[in-house]
XYZ file of C-alpha atoms in Angstrom:
147
model
C -9.477 -62.585 42.192
C -7.409 -65.719 41.679
C -3.671 -65.799 42.131
C -1.292 -67.405 39.698
C 0.508 -70.210 41.503
C 3.758 -71.528 40.124
C 5.294 -74.599 41.750
C 8.457 -74.190 39.663
C 10.513 -72.264 38.648
C 11.515 -70.752 41.908
C 12.682 -71.888 45.223
C 12.400 -75.571 45.932
C 8.917 -77.019 46.314
C 6.514 -74.668 47.989
C 8.951 -72.018 49.126
C 8.279 -68.418 48.230
C 10.166 -65.865 46.179
C 12.248 -63.541 48.331
C 15.011 -61.103 47.341
C 17.549 -63.836 48.169
C 15.847 -66.482 46.043
C 15.381 -64.046 43.143
C 19.081 -63.116 43.236
C 19.962 -66.795 43.486
C 17.798 -67.600 40.461
C 19.756 -65.031 38.445
C 23.059 -66.515 39.640
C 21.805 -70.028 38.827
C 20.854 -68.980 35.292
C 24.294 -67.440 34.768
C 25.903 -70.631 36.102
C 23.840 -72.797 33.758
C 24.854 -70.678 30.759
C 28.475 -70.689 31.940
C 28.345 -74.461 32.268
C 27.288 -74.850 28.630
C 29.946 -72.390 27.425
C 32.630 -74.143 29.505
C 31.756 -77.518 28.035
C 31.696 -76.168 24.488
C 35.062 -74.407 24.928
C 36.569 -77.561 26.425
C 35.378 -79.589 23.439
C 36.682 -76.986 21.019
C 40.132 -77.144 22.642
C 40.066 -80.943 22.936
C 39.259 -81.709 19.312
C 42.122 -82.678 17.009
C 40.976 -80.065 14.493
C 38.358 -77.328 14.331
C 35.589 -79.544 12.999
C 36.096 -82.227 15.647
C 36.428 -79.524 18.285
C 33.054 -78.086 17.328
C 31.509 -81.574 17.281
C 32.928 -82.503 20.712
C 32.031 -79.103 22.168
C 28.486 -79.142 20.838
C 27.963 -82.769 21.891
C 29.225 -82.224 25.437
C 27.112 -79.078 25.885
C 24.098 -80.850 24.376
C 24.531 -83.836 26.686
C 24.640 -81.528 29.709
C 21.540 -79.698 28.431
C 19.664 -82.981 27.971
C 20.556 -84.154 31.496
C 19.585 -80.750 32.903
C 16.320 -80.629 30.970
C 15.396 -84.192 31.883
C 16.111 -84.082 35.609
C 16.561 -80.445 36.692
C 14.490 -78.122 34.493
C 13.100 -75.141 36.376
C 9.709 -75.384 34.672
C 9.294 -78.932 35.900
C 11.624 -81.766 34.987
C 10.399 -84.604 32.784
C 11.747 -87.092 35.332
C 11.361 -85.720 38.869
C 13.989 -86.888 41.337
C 14.012 -87.010 45.126
C 15.604 -83.867 46.563
C 18.849 -85.608 47.520
C 19.288 -87.068 44.046
C 18.376 -83.734 42.457
C 21.083 -81.959 44.462
C 23.603 -84.691 43.588
C 22.888 -84.551 39.853
C 22.977 -80.745 39.848
C 26.351 -80.647 41.621
C 27.685 -83.450 39.388
C 26.829 -81.562 36.185
C 28.384 -78.363 37.534
C 31.367 -80.452 38.666
C 31.894 -81.811 35.164
C 31.828 -78.249 33.804
C 34.367 -77.189 36.454
C 36.614 -80.119 35.497
C 36.308 -79.099 31.844
C 37.440 -75.586 32.763
C 40.344 -76.996 34.770
C 41.389 -79.190 31.846
C 41.079 -76.168 29.584
C 43.576 -74.388 31.888
C 41.182 -71.879 33.459
C 41.910 -72.387 37.166
C 40.324 -69.155 38.383
C 37.141 -69.753 36.402
C 37.100 -73.330 37.700
C 37.137 -72.126 41.301
C 34.535 -69.422 40.616
C 32.148 -71.820 38.855
C 32.522 -74.549 41.473
C 32.236 -72.163 44.420
C 29.209 -70.311 43.067
C 27.541 -73.595 42.127
C 27.871 -74.947 45.671
C 26.619 -71.680 47.180
C 23.733 -71.389 44.708
C 22.577 -74.971 45.294
C 22.844 -74.487 49.062
C 20.738 -71.322 48.900
C 18.206 -72.910 46.553
C 17.571 -75.840 48.854
C 17.749 -74.045 52.209
C 16.342 -70.528 51.675
C 12.951 -70.240 53.321
C 10.661 -67.361 52.573
C 7.573 -66.217 54.434
C 4.850 -68.837 54.738
C 2.403 -68.970 51.850
C -0.623 -66.756 52.318
C -3.838 -68.694 52.623
C -7.133 -67.522 51.198
C -8.469 -67.040 54.736
C -5.504 -64.812 55.634
C -6.035 -62.723 52.510
C -9.732 -62.234 53.303
C -9.291 -61.505 57.022
C -10.632 -58.091 57.887
C -12.677 -57.652 54.709
C -16.433 -57.259 55.062
C -18.566 -60.232 54.137
C -20.852 -58.970 51.382
C -22.884 -62.183 51.242
C -24.647 -61.728 54.585
């Protein structure tokens, strides 16, 4: 029986799903959605009228989504980055969303988004699960039917 192997999404490169990494993935998804909402709301408030607000909000959220999809997508980015650059870009995009919230006058949400983003990125890149099971480990102790 073959096992489905997924390099991404999940913990960083070769690490395994654990309760901590699963919880962190849920937090990361919520942060990503919050980032897009924060940028849209900032644009809506920044625009000189409703139409320009919608345009600025949609454009800023779309730009963040394009950057995220190009360099940070969980299913495998189109342009893979070294780990250090990946962490930097991820924190920069979350930082821009936090600044948008601060400019929008949402200090508490700014601190929550920024704090959770730092914690989530730290967990994503440092959480280590059990070592991957090898085929030999999985077959240990089973009778060899070929002999």
